[in-house]
Amino acid sequence: MNMKEKALIINTSYAKAYKNAKVRTAIPSLPPLTIAALAASLEREEIETRVLDLNIEKDQEKAVNETITEFEPTHVSISFTTNSFNDMNTICKEARAIDKNIFLIGGGTHASYYPKETLQQSLLDVAVTGEGDISFPRIVKGHALNEIDGIAFR
Protein backbone atom coordinates (compact mmCIF):
# COMPACT_ATOMS: atom_id res chain seq x y z
CA MET A 1 0.00 0.00 0.00
CA ASN A 2 1.40 3.40 -0.98
CA MET A 3 0.89 5.84 1.87
CA LYS A 4 0.07 9.45 1.00
CA GLU A 5 2.71 11.94 2.04
CA LYS A 6 1.80 14.10 5.02
CA ALA A 7 4.11 16.74 6.47
CA LEU A 8 4.16 18.27 9.92
CA ILE A 9 6.17 21.46 10.37
CA ILE A 10 7.19 22.17 13.96
CA ASN A 11 8.48 25.55 15.05
CA THR A 12 10.48 25.23 18.28
CA SER A 13 9.75 27.65 21.09
CA TYR A 14 11.79 30.84 21.12
CA ALA A 15 10.41 31.71 24.54
CA LYS A 16 11.68 28.45 26.03
CA ALA A 17 15.09 28.65 24.34
CA TYR A 18 15.71 32.30 25.21
CA LYS A 19 13.83 32.69 28.52
CA ASN A 20 17.01 33.47 30.48
CA ALA A 21 18.80 35.37 27.72
CA LYS A 22 19.38 39.11 27.70
CA VAL A 23 17.77 39.24 24.25
CA ARG A 24 14.44 37.85 25.49
CA THR A 25 12.72 41.19 24.77
CA ALA A 26 13.39 40.50 21.09
CA ILE A 27 11.56 37.15 21.11
CA PRO A 28 9.00 37.22 18.30
CA SER A 29 5.38 36.81 19.32
CA LEU A 30 4.19 35.79 15.86
CA PRO A 31 5.14 32.66 13.91
CA PRO A 32 7.94 33.27 11.43
CA LEU A 33 6.99 33.92 7.85
CA THR A 34 9.35 31.13 6.78
CA ILE A 35 7.09 28.54 8.43
CA ALA A 36 4.10 29.85 6.45
CA ALA A 37 6.17 29.83 3.25
CA LEU A 38 7.19 26.21 3.88
CA ALA A 39 3.59 25.17 4.46
CA ALA A 40 2.47 26.99 1.29
CA SER A 41 5.18 25.31 -0.79
CA LEU A 42 3.95 21.90 0.37
CA GLU A 43 0.30 22.70 -0.18
CA ARG A 44 1.08 23.85 -3.74
CA GLU A 45 2.32 20.31 -4.31
CA GLU A 46 -0.92 18.93 -2.81
CA ILE A 47 0.87 17.53 0.23
CA GLU A 48 -1.33 17.47 3.32
CA THR A 49 0.36 19.78 5.81
CA ARG A 50 0.02 20.90 9.40
CA VAL A 51 1.98 23.46 11.39
CA LEU A 52 2.67 23.18 15.10
CA ASP A 53 4.05 26.37 16.65
CA LEU A 54 5.41 25.49 20.07
CA ASN A 55 5.56 29.17 21.01
CA ILE A 56 1.83 29.04 21.70
CA GLU A 57 1.63 25.65 23.40
CA LYS A 58 1.59 25.43 27.20
CA ASP A 59 2.49 21.72 27.28
CA GLN A 60 4.89 21.33 24.36
CA GLU A 61 5.61 17.61 24.79
CA LYS A 62 1.89 16.83 24.89
CA ALA A 63 1.26 18.99 21.81
CA VAL A 64 3.99 17.22 19.84
CA ASN A 65 2.86 13.73 20.88
CA GLU A 66 -0.83 14.39 20.25
CA THR A 67 -0.25 16.06 16.88
CA ILE A 68 2.01 13.28 15.58
CA THR A 69 -0.32 10.57 16.90
CA GLU A 70 -3.48 12.15 15.45
CA PHE A 71 -2.09 13.50 12.15
CA GLU A 72 0.25 10.55 11.41
CA PRO A 73 2.74 12.48 9.26
CA THR A 74 5.20 10.67 7.02
CA HIS A 75 7.62 13.60 7.42
CA VAL A 76 8.32 15.94 10.33
CA SER A 77 10.27 19.13 9.78
CA ILE A 78 11.64 20.98 12.79
CA SER A 79 12.78 24.59 12.58
CA PHE A 80 15.34 25.40 15.26
CA THR A 81 18.20 27.66 16.32
CA THR A 82 21.35 26.74 18.22
CA ASN A 83 19.61 27.59 21.50
CA SER A 84 16.76 25.19 20.68
CA PHE A 85 18.99 22.35 19.41
CA ASN A 86 18.24 20.19 22.47
CA ASP A 87 14.51 20.79 22.02
CA MET A 88 14.82 19.62 18.40
CA ASN A 89 16.55 16.44 19.58
CA THR A 90 13.79 15.82 22.12
CA ILE A 91 11.15 16.23 19.40
CA CYS A 92 13.03 13.78 17.17
CA LYS A 93 13.09 11.19 19.96
CA GLU A 94 9.38 11.69 20.65
CA ALA A 95 8.54 11.36 16.94
CA ARG A 96 10.57 8.16 16.54
CA ALA A 97 9.01 6.69 19.69
CA ILE A 98 5.61 7.11 18.02
CA ASP A 99 6.69 6.00 14.54
CA LYS A 100 10.16 4.55 13.97
CA ASN A 101 9.83 5.14 10.20
CA ILE A 102 8.98 8.83 10.39
CA PHE A 103 11.32 10.90 8.20
CA LEU A 104 12.93 13.74 10.19
CA ILE A 105 14.02 16.98 8.56
CA GLY A 106 15.71 19.88 10.32
CA GLY A 107 16.00 23.46 9.20
CA GLY A 108 16.72 26.92 10.50
CA THR A 109 19.86 28.85 11.23
CA HIS A 110 21.72 26.10 13.10
CA ALA A 111 21.09 23.46 10.42
CA SER A 112 22.06 25.95 7.71
CA TYR A 113 25.40 26.83 9.30
CA TYR A 114 26.28 23.41 10.71
CA PRO A 115 24.58 20.75 8.55
CA LYS A 116 27.18 18.00 9.02
CA GLU A 117 27.39 18.48 12.78
CA THR A 118 23.61 18.71 13.03
CA LEU A 119 23.22 15.30 11.39
CA GLN A 120 25.99 13.78 13.52
CA GLN A 121 24.46 15.00 16.78
CA SER A 122 20.79 14.27 16.11
CA LEU A 123 18.32 11.75 14.75
CA LEU A 124 17.56 13.96 11.74
CA ASP A 125 17.62 12.29 8.33
CA VAL A 126 18.12 15.56 6.45
CA ALA A 127 19.38 19.05 7.31
CA VAL A 128 18.09 21.79 5.02
CA THR A 129 20.58 24.58 4.39
CA GLY A 130 19.02 27.92 3.57
CA GLU A 131 15.39 28.36 2.59
CA GLY A 132 13.55 25.06 2.23
CA ASP A 133 10.61 26.11 0.06
CA ILE A 134 12.11 24.34 -2.99
CA SER A 135 13.93 21.42 -1.37
CA PHE A 136 11.38 20.49 1.29
CA PRO A 137 8.55 19.53 -1.11
CA ARG A 138 11.01 17.51 -3.19
CA ILE A 139 12.12 15.61 -0.07
CA VAL A 140 8.54 14.85 0.92
CA LYS A 141 7.64 13.78 -2.64
CA GLY A 142 10.43 11.18 -2.50
CA HIS A 143 12.98 12.61 -4.93
CA ALA A 144 16.46 11.12 -4.67
CA LEU A 145 18.21 13.07 -1.92
CA ASN A 146 21.47 13.30 -3.89
CA GLU A 147 19.55 15.19 -6.60
CA ILE A 148 18.18 17.87 -4.26
CA ASP A 149 20.18 21.08 -3.84
CA GLY A 150 20.41 22.79 -0.46
CA ILE A 151 20.42 19.77 1.82
CA ALA A 152 22.76 17.48 3.73
CA PHE A 153 21.67 13.93 4.47
CA ARG A 154 22.77 10.64 6.02
Tab-separated table of N, CA and C in Angstrom:
chain	number	residue	atom	x	y	z
A	1	MET	N	0.839	-1.178	0.000
A	1	MET	CA	0.000	0.000	0.000
A	1	MET	C	0.882	1.238	0.000
A	2	ASN	N	0.624	2.175	-0.887
A	2	ASN	CA	1.400	3.396	-0.977
A	2	ASN	C	0.747	4.472	-0.116
A	3	MET	N	1.434	4.863	0.943
A	3	MET	CA	0.889	5.838	1.873
A	3	MET	C	1.052	7.251	1.323
A	4	LYS	N	0.028	8.056	1.460
A	4	LYS	CA	0.071	9.446	1.003
A	4	LYS	C	0.994	10.260	1.905
A	5	GLU	N	1.788	11.115	1.284
A	5	GLU	CA	2.710	11.944	2.043
A	5	GLU	C	1.941	12.974	2.867
A	6	LYS	N	2.367	13.109	4.111
A	6	LYS	CA	1.804	14.099	5.019
A	6	LYS	C	2.965	14.731	5.773
A	7	ALA	N	2.985	16.046	5.840
A	7	ALA	CA	4.106	16.741	6.470
A	7	ALA	C	3.635	17.577	7.656
A	8	LEU	N	4.374	17.451	8.735
A	8	LEU	CA	4.161	18.273	9.921
A	8	LEU	C	5.367	19.188	10.065
A	9	ILE	N	5.106	20.475	10.164
A	9	ILE	CA	6.171	21.463	10.366
A	9	ILE	C	6.081	21.936	11.813
A	10	ILE	N	7.166	21.759	12.556
A	10	ILE	CA	7.187	22.170	13.965
A	10	ILE	C	8.161	23.334	14.130
A	11	ASN	N	7.660	24.396	14.725
A	11	ASN	CA	8.481	25.550	15.052
A	11	ASN	C	8.812	25.460	16.537
A	12	THR	N	10.102	25.319	16.876
A	12	THR	CA	10.481	25.226	18.284
A	12	THR	C	10.197	26.548	18.985
A	13	SER	N	10.122	26.486	20.288
A	13	SER	CA	9.750	27.646	21.090
A	13	SER	C	10.935	28.581	21.312
A	14	TYR	N	10.781	29.810	20.847
A	14	TYR	CA	11.795	30.837	21.122
A	14	TYR	C	11.750	31.209	22.594
A	15	ALA	N	10.558	31.298	23.142
A	15	ALA	CA	10.405	31.706	24.537
A	15	ALA	C	11.143	30.744	25.461
A	16	LYS	N	11.010	29.442	25.204
A	16	LYS	CA	11.684	28.447	26.033
A	16	LYS	C	13.202	28.529	25.859
A	17	ALA	N	13.645	28.646	24.619
A	17	ALA	CA	15.088	28.651	24.341
A	17	ALA	C	15.788	29.901	24.854
A	18	TYR	N	15.078	31.025	24.864
A	18	TYR	CA	15.707	32.298	25.212
A	18	TYR	C	15.182	32.907	26.506
A	19	LYS	N	14.480	32.116	27.335
A	19	LYS	CA	13.826	32.686	28.517
A	19	LYS	C	14.800	33.341	29.495
A	20	ASN	N	16.028	32.878	29.562
A	20	ASN	CA	17.006	33.468	30.481
A	20	ASN	C	18.042	34.342	29.777
A	21	ALA	N	17.835	34.585	28.487
A	21	ALA	CA	18.801	35.374	27.718
A	21	ALA	C	18.515	36.867	27.842
A	22	LYS	N	19.542	37.661	27.667
A	22	LYS	CA	19.376	39.111	27.697
A	22	LYS	C	18.584	39.621	26.498
A	23	VAL	N	18.499	38.821	25.458
A	23	VAL	CA	17.771	39.239	24.251
A	23	VAL	C	16.298	38.841	24.292
A	24	ARG	N	15.810	38.367	25.433
A	24	ARG	CA	14.435	37.854	25.495
A	24	ARG	C	13.386	38.889	25.092
A	25	THR	N	13.693	40.178	25.196
A	25	THR	CA	12.718	41.186	24.769
A	25	THR	C	12.548	41.184	23.259
A	26	ALA	N	13.471	40.556	22.550
A	26	ALA	CA	13.390	40.497	21.092
A	26	ALA	C	12.745	39.206	20.595
A	27	ILE	N	12.192	38.406	21.498
A	27	ILE	CA	11.562	37.147	21.106
A	27	ILE	C	10.295	37.456	20.315
A	28	PRO	N	10.193	36.935	19.105
A	28	PRO	CA	9.002	37.218	18.301
A	28	PRO	C	7.745	36.614	18.928
A	29	SER	N	6.637	37.315	18.786
A	29	SER	CA	5.379	36.810	19.325
A	29	SER	C	4.473	36.272	18.224
A	30	LEU	N	4.937	36.322	17.000
A	30	LEU	CA	4.193	35.787	15.864
A	30	LEU	C	5.015	34.679	15.209
A	31	PRO	N	4.353	33.699	14.584
A	31	PRO	CA	5.136	32.661	13.910
A	31	PRO	C	5.935	33.255	12.748
A	32	PRO	N	7.120	32.730	12.514
A	32	PRO	CA	7.945	33.266	11.431
A	32	PRO	C	7.299	33.054	10.062
A	33	LEU	N	7.516	33.997	9.205
A	33	LEU	CA	6.991	33.918	7.851
A	33	LEU	C	7.547	32.704	7.114
A	34	THR	N	8.753	32.286	7.455
A	34	THR	CA	9.354	31.128	6.776
A	34	THR	C	8.535	29.859	6.995
A	35	ILE	N	7.918	29.728	8.156
A	35	ILE	CA	7.087	28.544	8.433
A	35	ILE	C	5.865	28.558	7.512
A	36	ALA	N	5.253	29.721	7.358
A	36	ALA	CA	4.098	29.850	6.454
A	36	ALA	C	4.512	29.580	5.013
A	37	ALA	N	5.685	30.066	4.619
A	37	ALA	CA	6.170	29.832	3.252
A	37	ALA	C	6.421	28.344	3.010
A	38	LEU	N	6.979	27.657	4.003
A	38	LEU	CA	7.194	26.210	3.876
A	38	LEU	C	5.871	25.474	3.710
A	39	ALA	N	4.907	25.815	4.540
A	39	ALA	CA	3.593	25.168	4.455
A	39	ALA	C	2.955	25.428	3.099
A	40	ALA	N	3.056	26.653	2.600
A	40	ALA	CA	2.474	26.990	1.294
A	40	ALA	C	3.153	26.211	0.173
A	41	SER	N	4.468	26.040	0.266
A	41	SER	CA	5.182	25.306	-0.789
A	41	SER	C	4.744	23.837	-0.828
A	42	LEU	N	4.436	23.277	0.319
A	42	LEU	CA	3.952	21.895	0.372
A	42	LEU	C	2.522	21.792	-0.143
A	43	GLU	N	1.691	22.732	0.254
A	43	GLU	CA	0.296	22.698	-0.179
A	43	GLU	C	0.170	22.906	-1.690
A	44	ARG	N	1.067	23.688	-2.273
A	44	ARG	CA	1.076	23.849	-3.736
A	44	ARG	C	1.300	22.519	-4.430
A	45	GLU	N	2.024	21.644	-3.771
A	45	GLU	CA	2.316	20.306	-4.308
A	45	GLU	C	1.268	19.285	-3.875
A	46	GLU	N	0.194	19.770	-3.273
A	46	GLU	CA	-0.917	18.929	-2.806
A	46	GLU	C	-0.484	17.919	-1.751
A	47	ILE	N	0.431	18.341	-0.893
A	47	ILE	CA	0.870	17.533	0.234
A	47	ILE	C	0.101	18.016	1.461
A	48	GLU	N	-0.589	17.101	2.115
A	48	GLU	CA	-1.335	17.473	3.318
A	48	GLU	C	-0.346	17.944	4.380
A	49	THR	N	-0.613	19.117	4.946
A	49	THR	CA	0.362	19.778	5.807
A	49	THR	C	-0.293	20.334	7.059
A	50	ARG	N	0.431	20.238	8.158
A	50	ARG	CA	0.024	20.903	9.402
A	50	ARG	C	1.224	21.625	9.979
A	51	VAL	N	0.935	22.698	10.707
A	51	VAL	CA	1.978	23.464	11.387
A	51	VAL	C	1.707	23.414	12.883
A	52	LEU	N	2.749	23.168	13.647
A	52	LEU	CA	2.667	23.185	15.103
A	52	LEU	C	3.677	24.201	15.608
A	53	ASP	N	3.181	25.315	16.125
A	53	ASP	CA	4.050	26.370	16.650
A	53	ASP	C	4.129	26.212	18.160
A	54	LEU	N	5.263	25.761	18.647
A	54	LEU	CA	5.410	25.489	20.071
A	54	LEU	C	5.491	26.756	20.913
A	55	ASN	N	5.585	27.918	20.268
A	55	ASN	CA	5.559	29.175	21.007
A	55	ASN	C	4.207	29.417	21.672
A	56	ILE	N	3.163	28.795	21.161
A	56	ILE	CA	1.827	29.043	21.705
A	56	ILE	C	1.269	27.855	22.483
A	57	GLU	N	2.080	26.839	22.685
A	57	GLU	CA	1.633	25.646	23.402
A	57	GLU	C	2.119	25.684	24.847
A	58	LYS	N	1.206	25.467	25.786
A	58	LYS	CA	1.591	25.432	27.203
A	58	LYS	C	2.356	24.147	27.532
A	59	ASP	N	1.849	23.016	27.056
A	59	ASP	CA	2.490	21.725	27.276
A	59	ASP	C	3.041	21.248	25.929
A	60	GLN	N	4.300	21.577	25.676
A	60	GLN	CA	4.887	21.326	24.361
A	60	GLN	C	5.028	19.838	24.054
A	61	GLU	N	5.458	19.049	25.018
A	61	GLU	CA	5.614	17.612	24.787
A	61	GLU	C	4.266	16.976	24.439
A	62	LYS	N	3.227	17.352	25.162
A	62	LYS	CA	1.894	16.832	24.890
A	62	LYS	C	1.427	17.244	23.498
A	63	ALA	N	1.666	18.497	23.133
A	63	ALA	CA	1.255	18.992	21.812
A	63	ALA	C	1.947	18.219	20.694
A	64	VAL	N	3.242	17.970	20.846
A	64	VAL	CA	3.994	17.219	19.839
A	64	VAL	C	3.454	15.794	19.738
A	65	ASN	N	3.326	15.130	20.874
A	65	ASN	CA	2.863	13.734	20.876
A	65	ASN	C	1.454	13.599	20.318
A	66	GLU	N	0.547	14.471	20.736
A	66	GLU	CA	-0.834	14.394	20.249
A	66	GLU	C	-0.921	14.688	18.758
A	67	THR	N	-0.186	15.686	18.291
A	67	THR	CA	-0.249	16.058	16.876
A	67	THR	C	0.295	14.944	15.996
A	68	ILE	N	1.429	14.371	16.374
A	68	ILE	CA	2.007	13.283	15.580
A	68	ILE	C	1.088	12.059	15.611
A	69	THR	N	0.558	11.737	16.771
A	69	THR	CA	-0.318	10.568	16.897
A	69	THR	C	-1.599	10.741	16.078
A	70	GLU	N	-2.213	11.915	16.152
A	70	GLU	CA	-3.482	12.148	15.451
A	70	GLU	C	-3.295	12.367	13.947
A	71	PHE	N	-2.295	13.139	13.557
A	71	PHE	CA	-2.095	13.497	12.149
A	71	PHE	C	-1.386	12.398	11.365
A	72	GLU	N	-0.529	11.633	12.020
A	72	GLU	CA	0.249	10.551	11.408
A	72	GLU	C	1.059	11.016	10.195
A	73	PRO	N	1.949	11.998	10.393
A	73	PRO	CA	2.744	12.482	9.259
A	73	PRO	C	3.784	11.462	8.815
A	74	THR	N	4.099	11.488	7.521
A	74	THR	CA	5.203	10.668	7.015
A	74	THR	C	6.526	11.405	7.211
A	75	HIS	N	6.447	12.740	7.272
A	75	HIS	CA	7.622	13.598	7.415
A	75	HIS	C	7.370	14.642	8.499
A	76	VAL	N	8.382	14.873	9.328
A	76	VAL	CA	8.317	15.935	10.326
A	76	VAL	C	9.511	16.848	10.093
A	77	SER	N	9.222	18.127	9.939
A	77	SER	CA	10.272	19.125	9.781
A	77	SER	C	10.299	19.988	11.035
A	78	ILE	N	11.486	20.213	11.556
A	78	ILE	CA	11.642	20.978	12.786
A	78	ILE	C	12.537	22.176	12.505
A	79	SER	N	12.006	23.362	12.741
A	79	SER	CA	12.777	24.586	12.580
A	79	SER	C	13.369	24.944	13.941
A	80	PHE	N	14.699	25.159	13.974
A	80	PHE	CA	15.345	25.401	15.261
A	80	PHE	C	16.581	26.280	15.116
A	81	THR	N	16.976	26.873	16.227
A	81	THR	CA	18.203	27.658	16.317
A	81	THR	C	19.190	26.875	17.182
A	82	THR	N	20.373	27.407	17.368
A	82	THR	CA	21.351	26.745	18.225
A	82	THR	C	20.810	26.606	19.645
A	83	ASN	N	20.149	27.642	20.143
A	83	ASN	CA	19.610	27.590	21.504
A	83	ASN	C	18.492	26.567	21.666
A	84	SER	N	17.840	26.182	20.579
A	84	SER	CA	16.756	25.188	20.679
A	84	SER	C	17.168	23.827	20.099
A	85	PHE	N	18.483	23.617	19.937
A	85	PHE	CA	18.986	22.348	19.407
A	85	PHE	C	18.540	21.161	20.269
A	86	ASN	N	18.647	21.291	21.584
A	86	ASN	CA	18.237	20.190	22.465
A	86	ASN	C	16.742	19.925	22.358
A	87	ASP	N	15.950	20.969	22.201
A	87	ASP	CA	14.508	20.794	22.017
A	87	ASP	C	14.231	20.018	20.728
A	88	MET	N	14.968	20.341	19.668
A	88	MET	CA	14.822	19.618	18.397
A	88	MET	C	15.121	18.143	18.599
A	89	ASN	N	16.196	17.847	19.330
A	89	ASN	CA	16.545	16.444	19.584
A	89	ASN	C	15.462	15.730	20.383
A	90	THR	N	14.882	16.401	21.330
A	90	THR	CA	13.788	15.816	22.115
A	90	THR	C	12.589	15.519	21.221
A	91	ILE	N	12.266	16.437	20.340
A	91	ILE	CA	11.152	16.234	19.402
A	91	ILE	C	11.431	15.037	18.495
A	92	CYS	N	12.660	14.927	18.011
A	92	CYS	CA	13.034	13.778	17.168
A	92	CYS	C	12.825	12.463	17.908
A	93	LYS	N	13.253	12.405	19.157
A	93	LYS	CA	13.091	11.187	19.959
A	93	LYS	C	11.618	10.872	20.172
A	94	GLU	N	10.816	11.897	20.453
A	94	GLU	CA	9.376	11.694	20.649
A	94	GLU	C	8.731	11.174	19.365
A	95	ALA	N	9.113	11.767	18.232
A	95	ALA	CA	8.543	11.360	16.943
A	95	ALA	C	8.888	9.905	16.639
A	96	ARG	N	10.145	9.534	16.826
A	96	ARG	CA	10.574	8.160	16.541
A	96	ARG	C	9.975	7.153	17.524
A	97	ALA	N	9.668	7.590	18.734
A	97	ALA	CA	9.012	6.695	19.694
A	97	ALA	C	7.590	6.374	19.227
A	98	ILE	N	6.965	7.313	18.539
A	98	ILE	CA	5.609	7.110	18.023
A	98	ILE	C	5.640	6.314	16.724
A	99	ASP	N	6.590	6.658	15.844
A	99	ASP	CA	6.690	5.997	14.539
A	99	ASP	C	8.168	5.903	14.163
A	100	LYS	N	8.717	4.716	14.233
A	100	LYS	CA	10.156	4.549	13.968
A	100	LYS	C	10.534	4.842	12.524
A	101	ASN	N	9.550	4.877	11.615
A	101	ASN	CA	9.828	5.139	10.202
A	101	ASN	C	9.619	6.589	9.791
A	102	ILE	N	9.239	7.429	10.722
A	102	ILE	CA	8.975	8.832	10.387
A	102	ILE	C	10.272	9.472	9.877
A	103	PHE	N	10.156	10.267	8.814
A	103	PHE	CA	11.324	10.899	8.198
A	103	PHE	C	11.505	12.269	8.835
A	104	LEU	N	12.680	12.518	9.420
A	104	LEU	CA	12.929	13.735	10.189
A	104	LEU	C	13.819	14.700	9.419
A	105	ILE	N	13.336	15.932	9.309
A	105	ILE	CA	14.022	16.983	8.559
A	105	ILE	C	14.230	18.175	9.483
A	106	GLY	N	15.422	18.717	9.486
A	106	GLY	CA	15.705	19.883	10.317
A	106	GLY	C	16.079	21.072	9.453
A	107	GLY	N	15.667	22.236	9.912
A	107	GLY	CA	16.000	23.464	9.197
A	107	GLY	C	16.101	24.617	10.179
A	108	GLY	N	16.516	25.743	9.655
A	108	GLY	CA	16.720	26.920	10.500
A	108	GLY	C	18.181	27.318	10.483
A	109	THR	N	18.500	28.298	11.283
A	109	THR	CA	19.858	28.854	11.232
A	109	THR	C	20.926	27.838	11.628
A	110	HIS	N	20.695	27.051	12.659
A	110	HIS	CA	21.718	26.096	13.096
A	110	HIS	C	21.984	25.050	12.019
A	111	ALA	N	20.927	24.474	11.472
A	111	ALA	CA	21.086	23.459	10.416
A	111	ALA	C	21.761	24.049	9.181
A	112	SER	N	21.467	25.306	8.877
A	112	SER	CA	22.064	25.955	7.706
A	112	SER	C	23.562	26.171	7.871
A	113	TYR	N	23.986	26.556	9.067
A	113	TYR	CA	25.403	26.831	9.299
A	113	TYR	C	26.213	25.580	9.642
A	114	TYR	N	25.572	24.602	10.256
A	114	TYR	CA	26.284	23.406	10.714
A	114	TYR	C	25.558	22.127	10.277
A	115	PRO	N	25.365	21.918	8.982
A	115	PRO	CA	24.579	20.754	8.553
A	115	PRO	C	25.208	19.409	8.922
A	116	LYS	N	26.509	19.263	8.727
A	116	LYS	CA	27.182	17.996	9.022
A	116	LYS	C	27.107	17.682	10.512
A	117	GLU	N	27.420	18.670	11.344
A	117	GLU	CA	27.395	18.481	12.784
A	117	GLU	C	25.975	18.226	13.283
A	118	THR	N	25.011	18.903	12.657
A	118	THR	CA	23.606	18.715	13.027
A	118	THR	C	23.195	17.266	12.814
A	119	LEU	N	23.563	16.697	11.672
A	119	LEU	CA	23.219	15.300	11.394
A	119	LEU	C	23.955	14.342	12.332
A	120	GLN	N	25.203	14.647	12.646
A	120	GLN	CA	25.995	13.775	13.517
A	120	GLN	C	25.468	13.757	14.950
A	121	GLN	N	24.861	14.862	15.382
A	121	GLN	CA	24.458	14.999	16.780
A	121	GLN	C	22.945	14.899	16.987
A	122	SER	N	22.242	14.354	16.004
A	122	SER	CA	20.787	14.268	16.114
A	122	SER	C	20.270	13.022	15.397
A	123	LEU	N	18.967	12.834	15.477
A	123	LEU	CA	18.317	11.749	14.750
A	123	LEU	C	17.799	12.200	13.388
A	124	LEU	N	18.055	13.438	13.015
A	124	LEU	CA	17.561	13.956	11.738
A	124	LEU	C	18.085	13.140	10.567
A	125	ASP	N	17.218	12.949	9.568
A	125	ASP	CA	17.621	12.287	8.330
A	125	ASP	C	18.207	13.284	7.346
A	126	VAL	N	17.699	14.513	7.384
A	126	VAL	CA	18.123	15.562	6.450
A	126	VAL	C	18.235	16.879	7.196
A	127	ALA	N	19.253	17.664	6.843
A	127	ALA	CA	19.376	19.048	7.306
A	127	ALA	C	19.251	19.942	6.075
A	128	VAL	N	18.297	20.853	6.121
A	128	VAL	CA	18.095	21.787	5.021
A	128	VAL	C	18.956	23.011	5.277
A	129	THR	N	19.724	23.402	4.270
A	129	THR	CA	20.576	24.578	4.392
A	129	THR	C	19.954	25.704	3.582
A	130	GLY	N	19.686	26.804	4.240
A	130	GLY	CA	19.017	27.925	3.567
A	130	GLY	C	17.513	27.731	3.577
A	131	GLU	N	16.849	28.443	2.675
A	131	GLU	CA	15.391	28.364	2.586
A	131	GLU	C	14.978	27.009	2.033
A	132	GLY	N	13.949	26.409	2.616
A	132	GLY	CA	13.548	25.065	2.226
A	132	GLY	C	12.329	24.991	1.334
A	133	ASP	N	11.860	26.136	0.829
A	133	ASP	CA	10.610	26.114	0.063
A	133	ASP	C	10.724	25.370	-1.262
A	134	ILE	N	11.925	25.140	-1.771
A	134	ILE	CA	12.106	24.345	-2.991
A	134	ILE	C	12.471	22.905	-2.615
A	135	SER	N	13.441	22.760	-1.705
A	135	SER	CA	13.934	21.425	-1.374
A	135	SER	C	12.951	20.607	-0.532
A	136	PHE	N	12.259	21.231	0.388
A	136	PHE	CA	11.383	20.486	1.286
A	136	PHE	C	10.282	19.717	0.549
A	137	PRO	N	9.549	20.319	-0.374
A	137	PRO	CA	8.548	19.535	-1.110
A	137	PRO	C	9.159	18.378	-1.899
A	138	ARG	N	10.352	18.576	-2.434
A	138	ARG	CA	11.010	17.511	-3.188
A	138	ARG	C	11.381	16.346	-2.272
A	139	ILE	N	11.810	16.662	-1.041
A	139	ILE	CA	12.125	15.609	-0.070
A	139	ILE	C	10.866	14.806	0.241
A	140	VAL	N	9.790	15.513	0.540
A	140	VAL	CA	8.539	14.847	0.918
A	140	VAL	C	7.970	14.027	-0.236
A	141	LYS	N	8.151	14.501	-1.465
A	141	LYS	CA	7.645	13.784	-2.636
A	141	LYS	C	8.496	12.561	-2.982
A	142	GLY	N	9.628	12.385	-2.309
A	142	GLY	CA	10.427	11.179	-2.497
A	142	GLY	C	11.496	11.267	-3.567
A	143	HIS	N	11.884	12.469	-3.970
A	143	HIS	CA	12.977	12.605	-4.935
A	143	HIS	C	14.270	12.071	-4.320
A	144	ALA	N	15.164	11.608	-5.147
A	144	ALA	CA	16.458	11.121	-4.667
A	144	ALA	C	17.183	12.264	-3.951
A	145	LEU	N	17.601	12.012	-2.730
A	145	LEU	CA	18.211	13.075	-1.925
A	145	LEU	C	19.465	13.637	-2.577
A	146	ASN	N	20.232	12.805	-3.271
A	146	ASN	CA	21.467	13.301	-3.895
A	146	ASN	C	21.185	14.195	-5.100
A	147	GLU	N	19.925	14.310	-5.489
A	147	GLU	CA	19.554	15.189	-6.601
A	147	GLU	C	18.878	16.479	-6.124
A	148	ILE	N	18.830	16.684	-4.833
A	148	ILE	CA	18.184	17.873	-4.260
A	148	ILE	C	19.248	18.831	-3.760
A	149	ASP	N	19.240	20.051	-4.292
A	149	ASP	CA	20.178	21.076	-3.844
A	149	ASP	C	19.743	21.637	-2.485
A	150	GLY	N	20.706	22.096	-1.706
A	150	GLY	CA	20.406	22.790	-0.460
A	150	GLY	C	20.109	21.897	0.725
A	151	ILE	N	20.621	20.657	0.686
A	151	ILE	CA	20.420	19.772	1.825
A	151	ILE	C	21.690	18.980	2.129
A	152	ALA	N	21.768	18.477	3.344
A	152	ALA	CA	22.756	17.480	3.730
A	152	ALA	C	21.954	16.306	4.267
A	153	PHE	N	22.437	15.099	4.050
A	153	PHE	CA	21.670	13.930	4.471
A	153	PHE	C	22.598	12.803	4.876
A	154	ARG	N	22.000	11.817	5.557
A	154	ARG	CA	22.768	10.642	6.021
A	154	ARG	C	23.027	9.702	4.870
